[in-house]
XYZ file of N, CA, C and O in Angstrom:
648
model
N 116.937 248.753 -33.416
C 118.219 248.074 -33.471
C 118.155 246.711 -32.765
O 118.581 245.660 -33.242
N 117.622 246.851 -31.679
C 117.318 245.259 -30.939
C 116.433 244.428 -31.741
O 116.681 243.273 -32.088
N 115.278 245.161 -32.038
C 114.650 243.705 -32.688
C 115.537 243.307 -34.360
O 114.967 242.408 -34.977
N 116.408 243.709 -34.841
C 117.042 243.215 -35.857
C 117.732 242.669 -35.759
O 117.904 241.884 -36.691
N 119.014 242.579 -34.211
C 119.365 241.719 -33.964
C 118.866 240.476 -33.281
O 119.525 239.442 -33.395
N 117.797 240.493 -32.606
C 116.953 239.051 -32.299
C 116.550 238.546 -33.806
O 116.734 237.357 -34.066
N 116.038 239.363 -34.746
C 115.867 238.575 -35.901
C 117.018 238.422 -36.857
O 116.687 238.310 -38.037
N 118.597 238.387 -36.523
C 119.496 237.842 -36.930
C 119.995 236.856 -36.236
O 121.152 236.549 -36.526
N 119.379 236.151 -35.248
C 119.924 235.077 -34.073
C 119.167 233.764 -35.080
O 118.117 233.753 -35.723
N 120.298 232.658 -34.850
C 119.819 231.889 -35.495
C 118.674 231.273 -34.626
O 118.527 231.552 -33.436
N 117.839 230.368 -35.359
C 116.915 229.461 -34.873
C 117.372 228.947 -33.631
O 116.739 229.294 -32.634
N 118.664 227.941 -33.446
C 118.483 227.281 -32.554
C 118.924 227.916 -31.051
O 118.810 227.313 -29.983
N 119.668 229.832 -31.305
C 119.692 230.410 -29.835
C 117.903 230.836 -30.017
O 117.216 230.503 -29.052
N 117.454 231.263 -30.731
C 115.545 231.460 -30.467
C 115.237 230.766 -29.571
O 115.048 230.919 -28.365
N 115.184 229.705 -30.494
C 114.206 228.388 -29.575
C 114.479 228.249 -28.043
O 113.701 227.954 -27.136
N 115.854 228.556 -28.018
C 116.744 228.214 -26.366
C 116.015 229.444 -25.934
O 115.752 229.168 -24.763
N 115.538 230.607 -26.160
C 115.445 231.373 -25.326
C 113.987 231.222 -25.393
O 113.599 231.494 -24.257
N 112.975 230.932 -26.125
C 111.712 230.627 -26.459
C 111.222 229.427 -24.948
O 110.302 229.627 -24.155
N 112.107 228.336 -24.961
C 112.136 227.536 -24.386
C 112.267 227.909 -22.938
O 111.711 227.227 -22.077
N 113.020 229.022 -22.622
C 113.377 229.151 -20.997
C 112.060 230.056 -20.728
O 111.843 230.280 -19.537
N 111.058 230.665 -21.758
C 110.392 231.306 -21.328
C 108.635 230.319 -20.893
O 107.705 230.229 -20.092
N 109.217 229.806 -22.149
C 107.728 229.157 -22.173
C 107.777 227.678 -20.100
O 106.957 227.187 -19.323
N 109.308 227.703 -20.298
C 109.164 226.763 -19.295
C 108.448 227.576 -17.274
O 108.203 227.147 -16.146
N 108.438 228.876 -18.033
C 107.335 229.814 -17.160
C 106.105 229.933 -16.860
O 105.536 229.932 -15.768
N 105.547 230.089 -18.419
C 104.510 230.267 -18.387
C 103.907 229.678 -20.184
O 104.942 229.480 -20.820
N 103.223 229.511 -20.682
C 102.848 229.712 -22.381
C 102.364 230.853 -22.383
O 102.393 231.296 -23.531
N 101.730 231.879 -21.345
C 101.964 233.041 -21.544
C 103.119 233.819 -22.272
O 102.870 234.760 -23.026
N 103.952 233.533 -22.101
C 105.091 234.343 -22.055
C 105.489 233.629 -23.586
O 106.701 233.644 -23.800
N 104.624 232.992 -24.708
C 104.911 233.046 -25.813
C 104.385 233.897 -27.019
O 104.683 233.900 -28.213
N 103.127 234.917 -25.961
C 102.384 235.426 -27.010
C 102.946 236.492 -28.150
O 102.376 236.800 -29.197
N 104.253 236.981 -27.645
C 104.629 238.040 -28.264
C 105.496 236.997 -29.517
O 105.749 237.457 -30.631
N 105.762 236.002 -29.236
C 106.548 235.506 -30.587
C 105.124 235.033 -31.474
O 105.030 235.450 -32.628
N 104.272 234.353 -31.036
C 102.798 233.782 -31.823
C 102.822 235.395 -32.858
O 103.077 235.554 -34.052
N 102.592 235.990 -32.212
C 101.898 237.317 -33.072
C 103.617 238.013 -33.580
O 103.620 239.216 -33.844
N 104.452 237.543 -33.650
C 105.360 237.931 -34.587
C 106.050 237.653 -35.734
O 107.111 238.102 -36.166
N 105.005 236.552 -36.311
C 105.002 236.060 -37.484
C 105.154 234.845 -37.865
O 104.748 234.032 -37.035
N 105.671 234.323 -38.995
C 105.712 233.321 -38.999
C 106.971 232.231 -38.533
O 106.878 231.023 -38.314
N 108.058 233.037 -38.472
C 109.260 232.293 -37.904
C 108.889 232.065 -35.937
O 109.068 231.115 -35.174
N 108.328 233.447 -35.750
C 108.456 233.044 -34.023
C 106.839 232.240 -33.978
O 106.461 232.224 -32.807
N 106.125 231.784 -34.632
C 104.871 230.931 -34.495
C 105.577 229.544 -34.593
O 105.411 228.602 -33.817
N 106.620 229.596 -35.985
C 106.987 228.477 -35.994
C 108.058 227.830 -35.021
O 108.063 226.627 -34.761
N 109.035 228.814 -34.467
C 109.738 228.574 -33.263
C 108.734 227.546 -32.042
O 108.973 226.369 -31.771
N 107.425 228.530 -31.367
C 107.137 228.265 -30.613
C 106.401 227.091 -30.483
O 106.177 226.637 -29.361
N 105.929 226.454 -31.658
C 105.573 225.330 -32.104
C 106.657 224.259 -32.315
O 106.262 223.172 -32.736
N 107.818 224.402 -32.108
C 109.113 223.502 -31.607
C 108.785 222.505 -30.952
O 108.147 222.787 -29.938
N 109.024 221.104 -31.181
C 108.572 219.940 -30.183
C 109.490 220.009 -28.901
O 109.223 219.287 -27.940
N 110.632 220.918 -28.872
C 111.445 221.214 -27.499
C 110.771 221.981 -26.735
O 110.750 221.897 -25.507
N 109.843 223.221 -27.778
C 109.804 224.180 -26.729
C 108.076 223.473 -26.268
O 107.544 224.045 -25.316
N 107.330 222.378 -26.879
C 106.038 222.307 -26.109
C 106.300 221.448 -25.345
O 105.521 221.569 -24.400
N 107.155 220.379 -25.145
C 107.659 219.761 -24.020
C 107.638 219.472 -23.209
O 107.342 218.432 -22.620
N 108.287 221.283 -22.791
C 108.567 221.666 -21.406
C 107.937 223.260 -21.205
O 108.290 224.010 -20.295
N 106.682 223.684 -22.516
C 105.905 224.206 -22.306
C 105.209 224.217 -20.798
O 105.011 223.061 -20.425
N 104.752 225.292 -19.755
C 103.961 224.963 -18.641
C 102.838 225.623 -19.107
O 102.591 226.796 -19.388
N 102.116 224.418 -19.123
C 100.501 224.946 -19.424
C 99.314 224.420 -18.097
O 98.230 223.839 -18.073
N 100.169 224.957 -17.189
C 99.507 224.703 -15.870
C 98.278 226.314 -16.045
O 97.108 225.988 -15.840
N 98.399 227.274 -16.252
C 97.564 228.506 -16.354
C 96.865 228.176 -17.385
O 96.258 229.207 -17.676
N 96.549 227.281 -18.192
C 95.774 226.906 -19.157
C 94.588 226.534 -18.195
O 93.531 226.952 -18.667
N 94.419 225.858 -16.953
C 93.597 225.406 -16.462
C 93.564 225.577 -15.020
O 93.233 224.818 -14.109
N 94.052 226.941 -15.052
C 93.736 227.621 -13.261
C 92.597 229.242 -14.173
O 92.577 230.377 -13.696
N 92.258 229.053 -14.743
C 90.946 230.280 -15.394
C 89.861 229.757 -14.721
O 89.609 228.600 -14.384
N 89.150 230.974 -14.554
C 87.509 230.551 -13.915
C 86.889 229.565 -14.403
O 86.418 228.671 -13.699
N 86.786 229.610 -16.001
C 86.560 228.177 -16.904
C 87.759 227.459 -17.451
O 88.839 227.964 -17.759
N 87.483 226.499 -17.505
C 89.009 225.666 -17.797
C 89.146 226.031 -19.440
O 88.049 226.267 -19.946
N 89.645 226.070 -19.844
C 90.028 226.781 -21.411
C 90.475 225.463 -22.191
O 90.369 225.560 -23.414
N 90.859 224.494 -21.801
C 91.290 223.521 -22.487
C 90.343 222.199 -22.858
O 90.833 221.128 -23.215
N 88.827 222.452 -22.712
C 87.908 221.386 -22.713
C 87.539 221.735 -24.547
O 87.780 222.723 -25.241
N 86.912 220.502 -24.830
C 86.209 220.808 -26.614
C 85.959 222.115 -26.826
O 85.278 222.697 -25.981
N 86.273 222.587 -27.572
C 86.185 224.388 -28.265
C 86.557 225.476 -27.446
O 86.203 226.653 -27.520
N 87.458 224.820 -26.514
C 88.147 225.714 -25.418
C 89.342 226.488 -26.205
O 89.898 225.921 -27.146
N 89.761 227.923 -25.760
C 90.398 228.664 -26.492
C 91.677 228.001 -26.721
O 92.160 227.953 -27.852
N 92.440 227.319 -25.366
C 93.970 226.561 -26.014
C 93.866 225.315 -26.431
O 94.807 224.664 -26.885
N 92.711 224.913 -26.299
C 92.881 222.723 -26.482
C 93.522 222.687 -27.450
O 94.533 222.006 -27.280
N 93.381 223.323 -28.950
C 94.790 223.207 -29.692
C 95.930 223.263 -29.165
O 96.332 222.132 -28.893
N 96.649 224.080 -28.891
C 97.732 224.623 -28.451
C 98.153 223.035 -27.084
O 99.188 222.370 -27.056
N 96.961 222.903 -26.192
C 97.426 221.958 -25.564
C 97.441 220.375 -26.009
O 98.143 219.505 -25.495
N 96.521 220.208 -27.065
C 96.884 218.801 -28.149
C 98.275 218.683 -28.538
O 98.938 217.647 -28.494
N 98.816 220.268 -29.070
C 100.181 220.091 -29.780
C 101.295 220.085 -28.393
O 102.429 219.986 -28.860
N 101.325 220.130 -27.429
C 101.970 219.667 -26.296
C 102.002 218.599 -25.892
O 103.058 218.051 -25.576
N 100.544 217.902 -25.783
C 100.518 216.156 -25.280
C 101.026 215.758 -26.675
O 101.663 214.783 -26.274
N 101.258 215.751 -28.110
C 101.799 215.224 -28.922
C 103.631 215.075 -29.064
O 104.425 214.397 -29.717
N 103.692 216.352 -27.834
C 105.138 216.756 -27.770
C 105.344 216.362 -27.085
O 106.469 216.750 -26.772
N 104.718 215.132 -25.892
C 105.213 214.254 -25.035
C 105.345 215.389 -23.554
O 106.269 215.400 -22.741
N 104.306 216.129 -23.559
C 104.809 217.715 -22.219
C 104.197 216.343 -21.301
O 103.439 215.503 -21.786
N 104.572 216.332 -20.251
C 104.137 215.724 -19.225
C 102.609 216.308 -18.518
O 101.548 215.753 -18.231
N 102.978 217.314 -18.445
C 101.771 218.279 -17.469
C 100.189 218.064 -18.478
O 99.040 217.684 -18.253
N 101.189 218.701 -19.973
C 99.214 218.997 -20.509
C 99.216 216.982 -21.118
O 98.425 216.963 -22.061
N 99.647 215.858 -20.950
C 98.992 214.743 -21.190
C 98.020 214.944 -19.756
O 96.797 215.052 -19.852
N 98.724 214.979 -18.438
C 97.785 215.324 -17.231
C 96.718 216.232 -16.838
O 95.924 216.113 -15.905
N 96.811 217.016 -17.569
C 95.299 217.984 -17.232
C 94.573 217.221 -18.626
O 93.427 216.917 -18.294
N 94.850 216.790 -20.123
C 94.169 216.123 -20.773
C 93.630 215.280 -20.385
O 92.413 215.265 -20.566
N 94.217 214.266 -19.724
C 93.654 213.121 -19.082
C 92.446 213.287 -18.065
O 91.560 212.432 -18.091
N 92.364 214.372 -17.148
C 91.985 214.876 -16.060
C 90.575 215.310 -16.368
O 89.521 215.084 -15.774
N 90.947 216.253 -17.873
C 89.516 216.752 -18.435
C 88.971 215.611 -19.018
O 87.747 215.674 -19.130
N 89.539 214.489 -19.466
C 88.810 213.453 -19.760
C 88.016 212.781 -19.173
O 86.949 212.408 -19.660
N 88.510 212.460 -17.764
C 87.798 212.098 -16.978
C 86.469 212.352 -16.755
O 85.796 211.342 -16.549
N 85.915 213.360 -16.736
C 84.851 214.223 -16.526
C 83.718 214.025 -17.813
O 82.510 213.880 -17.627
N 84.339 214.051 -19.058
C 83.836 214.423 -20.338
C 83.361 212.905 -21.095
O 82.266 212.872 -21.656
N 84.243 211.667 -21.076
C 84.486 210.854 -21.763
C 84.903 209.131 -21.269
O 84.807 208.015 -21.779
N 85.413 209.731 -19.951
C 85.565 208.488 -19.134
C 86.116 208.190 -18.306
O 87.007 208.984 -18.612
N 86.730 207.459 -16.869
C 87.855 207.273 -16.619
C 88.751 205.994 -17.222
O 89.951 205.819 -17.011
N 87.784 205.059 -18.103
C 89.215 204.337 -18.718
C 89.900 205.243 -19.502
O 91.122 205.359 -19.411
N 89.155 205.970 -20.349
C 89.671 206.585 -22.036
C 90.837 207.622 -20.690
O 92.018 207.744 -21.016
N 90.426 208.201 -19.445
C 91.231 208.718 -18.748
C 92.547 208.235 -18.065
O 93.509 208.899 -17.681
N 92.370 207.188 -18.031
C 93.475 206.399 -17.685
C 94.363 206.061 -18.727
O 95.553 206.376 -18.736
N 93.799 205.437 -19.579
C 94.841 205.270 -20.968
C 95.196 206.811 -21.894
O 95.703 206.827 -23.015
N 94.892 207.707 -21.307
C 95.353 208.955 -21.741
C 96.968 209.261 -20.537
O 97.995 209.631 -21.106
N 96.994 209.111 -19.331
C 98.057 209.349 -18.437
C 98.567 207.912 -18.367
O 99.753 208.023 -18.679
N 98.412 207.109 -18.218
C 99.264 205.856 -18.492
C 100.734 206.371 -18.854
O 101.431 206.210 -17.852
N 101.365 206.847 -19.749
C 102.608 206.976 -20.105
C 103.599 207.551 -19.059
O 104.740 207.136 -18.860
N 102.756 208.938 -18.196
C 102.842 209.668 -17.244
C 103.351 208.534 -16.060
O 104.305 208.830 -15.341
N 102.804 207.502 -15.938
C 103.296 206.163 -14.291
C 104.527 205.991 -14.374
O 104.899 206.261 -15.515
N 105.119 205.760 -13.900
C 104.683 206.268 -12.513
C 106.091 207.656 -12.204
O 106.579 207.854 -11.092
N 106.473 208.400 -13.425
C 107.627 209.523 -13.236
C 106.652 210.379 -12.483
O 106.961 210.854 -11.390
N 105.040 210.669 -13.246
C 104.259 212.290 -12.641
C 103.616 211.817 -11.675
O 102.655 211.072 -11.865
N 104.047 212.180 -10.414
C 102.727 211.779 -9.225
C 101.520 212.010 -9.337
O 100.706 211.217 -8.864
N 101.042 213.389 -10.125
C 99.578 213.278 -9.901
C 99.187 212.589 -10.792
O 97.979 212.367 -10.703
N 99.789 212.030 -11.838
C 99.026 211.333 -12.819
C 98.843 209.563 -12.458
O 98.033 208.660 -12.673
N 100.156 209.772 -11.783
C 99.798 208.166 -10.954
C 99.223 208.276 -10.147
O 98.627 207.200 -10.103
N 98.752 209.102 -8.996
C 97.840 209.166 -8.578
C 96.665 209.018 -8.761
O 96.018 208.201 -8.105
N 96.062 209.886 -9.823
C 95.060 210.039 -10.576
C 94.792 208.639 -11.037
O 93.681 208.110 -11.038
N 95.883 208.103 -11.419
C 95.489 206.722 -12.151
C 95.180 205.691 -11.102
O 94.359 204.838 -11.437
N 95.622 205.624 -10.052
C 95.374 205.067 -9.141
C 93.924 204.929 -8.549
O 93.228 203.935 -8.342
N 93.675 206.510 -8.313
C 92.735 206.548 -7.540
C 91.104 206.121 -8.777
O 90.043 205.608 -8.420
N 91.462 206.528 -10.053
C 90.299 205.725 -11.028
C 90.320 204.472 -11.029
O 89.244 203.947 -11.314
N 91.781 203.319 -10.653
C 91.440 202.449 -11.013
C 90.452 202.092 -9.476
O 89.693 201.142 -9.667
N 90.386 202.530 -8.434
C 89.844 202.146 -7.348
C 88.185 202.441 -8.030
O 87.240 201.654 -8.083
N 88.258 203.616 -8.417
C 86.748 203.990 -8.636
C 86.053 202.734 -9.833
O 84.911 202.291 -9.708
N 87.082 202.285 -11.042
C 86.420 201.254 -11.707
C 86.299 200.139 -11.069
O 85.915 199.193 -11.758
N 86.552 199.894 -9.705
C 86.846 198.442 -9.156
C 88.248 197.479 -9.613
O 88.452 196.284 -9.400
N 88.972 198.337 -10.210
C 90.314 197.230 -10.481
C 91.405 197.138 -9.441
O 92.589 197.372 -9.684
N 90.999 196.837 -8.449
C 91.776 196.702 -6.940
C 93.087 196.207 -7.490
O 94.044 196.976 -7.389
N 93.240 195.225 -7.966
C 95.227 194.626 -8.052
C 95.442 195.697 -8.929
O 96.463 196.277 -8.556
N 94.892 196.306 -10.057
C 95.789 197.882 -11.021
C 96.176 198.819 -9.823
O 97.315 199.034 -9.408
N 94.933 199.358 -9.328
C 95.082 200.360 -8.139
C 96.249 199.529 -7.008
O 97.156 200.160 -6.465
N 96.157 198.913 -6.917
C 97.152 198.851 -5.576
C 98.304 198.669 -6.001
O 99.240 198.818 -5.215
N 98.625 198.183 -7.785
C 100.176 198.215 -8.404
C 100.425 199.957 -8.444
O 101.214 200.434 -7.629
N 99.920 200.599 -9.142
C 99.729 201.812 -9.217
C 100.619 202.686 -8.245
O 101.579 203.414 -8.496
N 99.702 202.238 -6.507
C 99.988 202.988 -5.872
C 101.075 202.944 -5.197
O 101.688 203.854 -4.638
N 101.418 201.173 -5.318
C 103.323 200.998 -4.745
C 103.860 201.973 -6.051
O 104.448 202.968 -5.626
N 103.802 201.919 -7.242
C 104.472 202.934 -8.162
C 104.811 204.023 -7.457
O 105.971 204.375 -7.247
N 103.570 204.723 -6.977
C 103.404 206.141 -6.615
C 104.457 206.177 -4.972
O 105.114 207.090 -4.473
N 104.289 205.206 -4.666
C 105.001 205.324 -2.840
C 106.590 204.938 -3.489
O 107.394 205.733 -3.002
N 107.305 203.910 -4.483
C 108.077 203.947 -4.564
C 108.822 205.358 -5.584
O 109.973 205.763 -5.746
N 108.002 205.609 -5.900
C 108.734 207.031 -6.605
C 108.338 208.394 -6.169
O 108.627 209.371 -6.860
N 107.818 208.479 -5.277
C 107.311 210.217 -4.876
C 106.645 210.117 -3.233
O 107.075 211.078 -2.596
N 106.112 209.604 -2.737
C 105.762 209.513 -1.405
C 104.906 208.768 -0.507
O 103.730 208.988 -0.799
N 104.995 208.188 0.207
C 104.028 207.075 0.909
C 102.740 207.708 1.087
O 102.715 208.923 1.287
N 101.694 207.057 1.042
C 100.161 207.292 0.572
C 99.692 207.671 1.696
O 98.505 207.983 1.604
N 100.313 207.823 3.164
C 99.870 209.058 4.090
C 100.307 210.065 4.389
O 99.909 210.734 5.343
N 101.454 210.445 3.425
C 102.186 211.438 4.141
C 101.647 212.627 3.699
O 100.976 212.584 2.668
N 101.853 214.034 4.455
C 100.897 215.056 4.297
C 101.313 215.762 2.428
O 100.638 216.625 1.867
N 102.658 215.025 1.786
C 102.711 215.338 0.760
C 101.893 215.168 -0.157
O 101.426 215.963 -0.973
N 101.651 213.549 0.085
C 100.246 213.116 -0.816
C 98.813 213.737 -0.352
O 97.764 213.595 -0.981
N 98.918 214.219 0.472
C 97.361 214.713 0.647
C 97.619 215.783 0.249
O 96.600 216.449 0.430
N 98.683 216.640 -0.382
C 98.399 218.233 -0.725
C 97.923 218.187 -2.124
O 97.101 218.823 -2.785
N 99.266 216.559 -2.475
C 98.711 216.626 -4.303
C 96.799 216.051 -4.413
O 96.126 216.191 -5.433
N 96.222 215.353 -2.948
C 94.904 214.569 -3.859
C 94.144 216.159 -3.651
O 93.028 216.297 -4.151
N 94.737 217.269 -2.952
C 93.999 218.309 -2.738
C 93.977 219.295 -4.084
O 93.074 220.021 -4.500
N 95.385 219.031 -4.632
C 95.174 219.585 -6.164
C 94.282 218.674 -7.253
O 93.618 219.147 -8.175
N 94.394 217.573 -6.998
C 93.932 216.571 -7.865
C 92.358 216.533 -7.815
O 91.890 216.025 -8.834
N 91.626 216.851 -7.094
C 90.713 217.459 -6.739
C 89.997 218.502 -6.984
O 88.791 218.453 -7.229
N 90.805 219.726 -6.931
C 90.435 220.666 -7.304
C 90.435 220.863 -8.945
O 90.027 221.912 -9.441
């Protein structure tokens, strides 16, 4: 009786409830993926990848989101959905794989609203030698999230890091 009435709810209470879940975890979308084609297509909503958290995409022993990694789809169709987080772990794995410019012009959009991504951007442009980018960067980062000694910023270069 319950699942006939979830599959008489229109689309746009789905998505709302699709949306409060996924803003948990993307875990917490697997049961609509594997329930066909309306809740695949729900969860593929440019609302609900958004504000998708695909932070557990890349706390696994291996990062899952690098070339032929099990979600890098799933997290492509999020950075296309403008999610803040997976352009930042994209960018992040870029770094490593491909570059830190191609890494920088991947979080660029991210400056200076996501701290770690201005961060991040910051701290590459120091590593390419672009001292006046890096030091615009990092007034970004002090005028919108926290001055560059405070123990806040050292917790994020401790995630940023890791």
């Amino acid at each position: 009786m319950a699942a006939q009435a979830l599959s008489n709810l229109p689309d746009e209470i789905m998505c709302k409830i699709i949306e409060l879940l996924a803003e948990e975890s993307f875990y917490n979308l697997a049961a609509f993926l594997r329930a066909g084609k309306r809740g695949y297509a729900l969860v593929h909503d440019p609302s609900v990848l958004k504000i998708c958290d695909v932070t557990e995409m890349v706390t696994f022993v291996t990062c899952q989101i690098s070339q032929g990694g099990q979600f890098r789809p799933f997290l492509l169709k999020c950075v296309d959905a403008e999610n803040i987080n997976a352009i930042y772990y994209k960018g992040i794995n870029a770094a490593s794989r491909i570059g830190l410019e191609e890494s920088i012009q991947i979080m660029e959009p991210n400056v200076p609203i996501h701290g770690l991504s201005t961060l991040a951007v910051g701290i590459f442009n120091v590593c390419l030698g672009n001292a006046k980018e890096a030091s615009k960067v990092f007034q970004q980062f002090a005028a919108y999230h926290h001055d560059l000694g405070s123990d806040a910023t050292y917790e994020m270069e401790t995630d940023l890091e890791w």
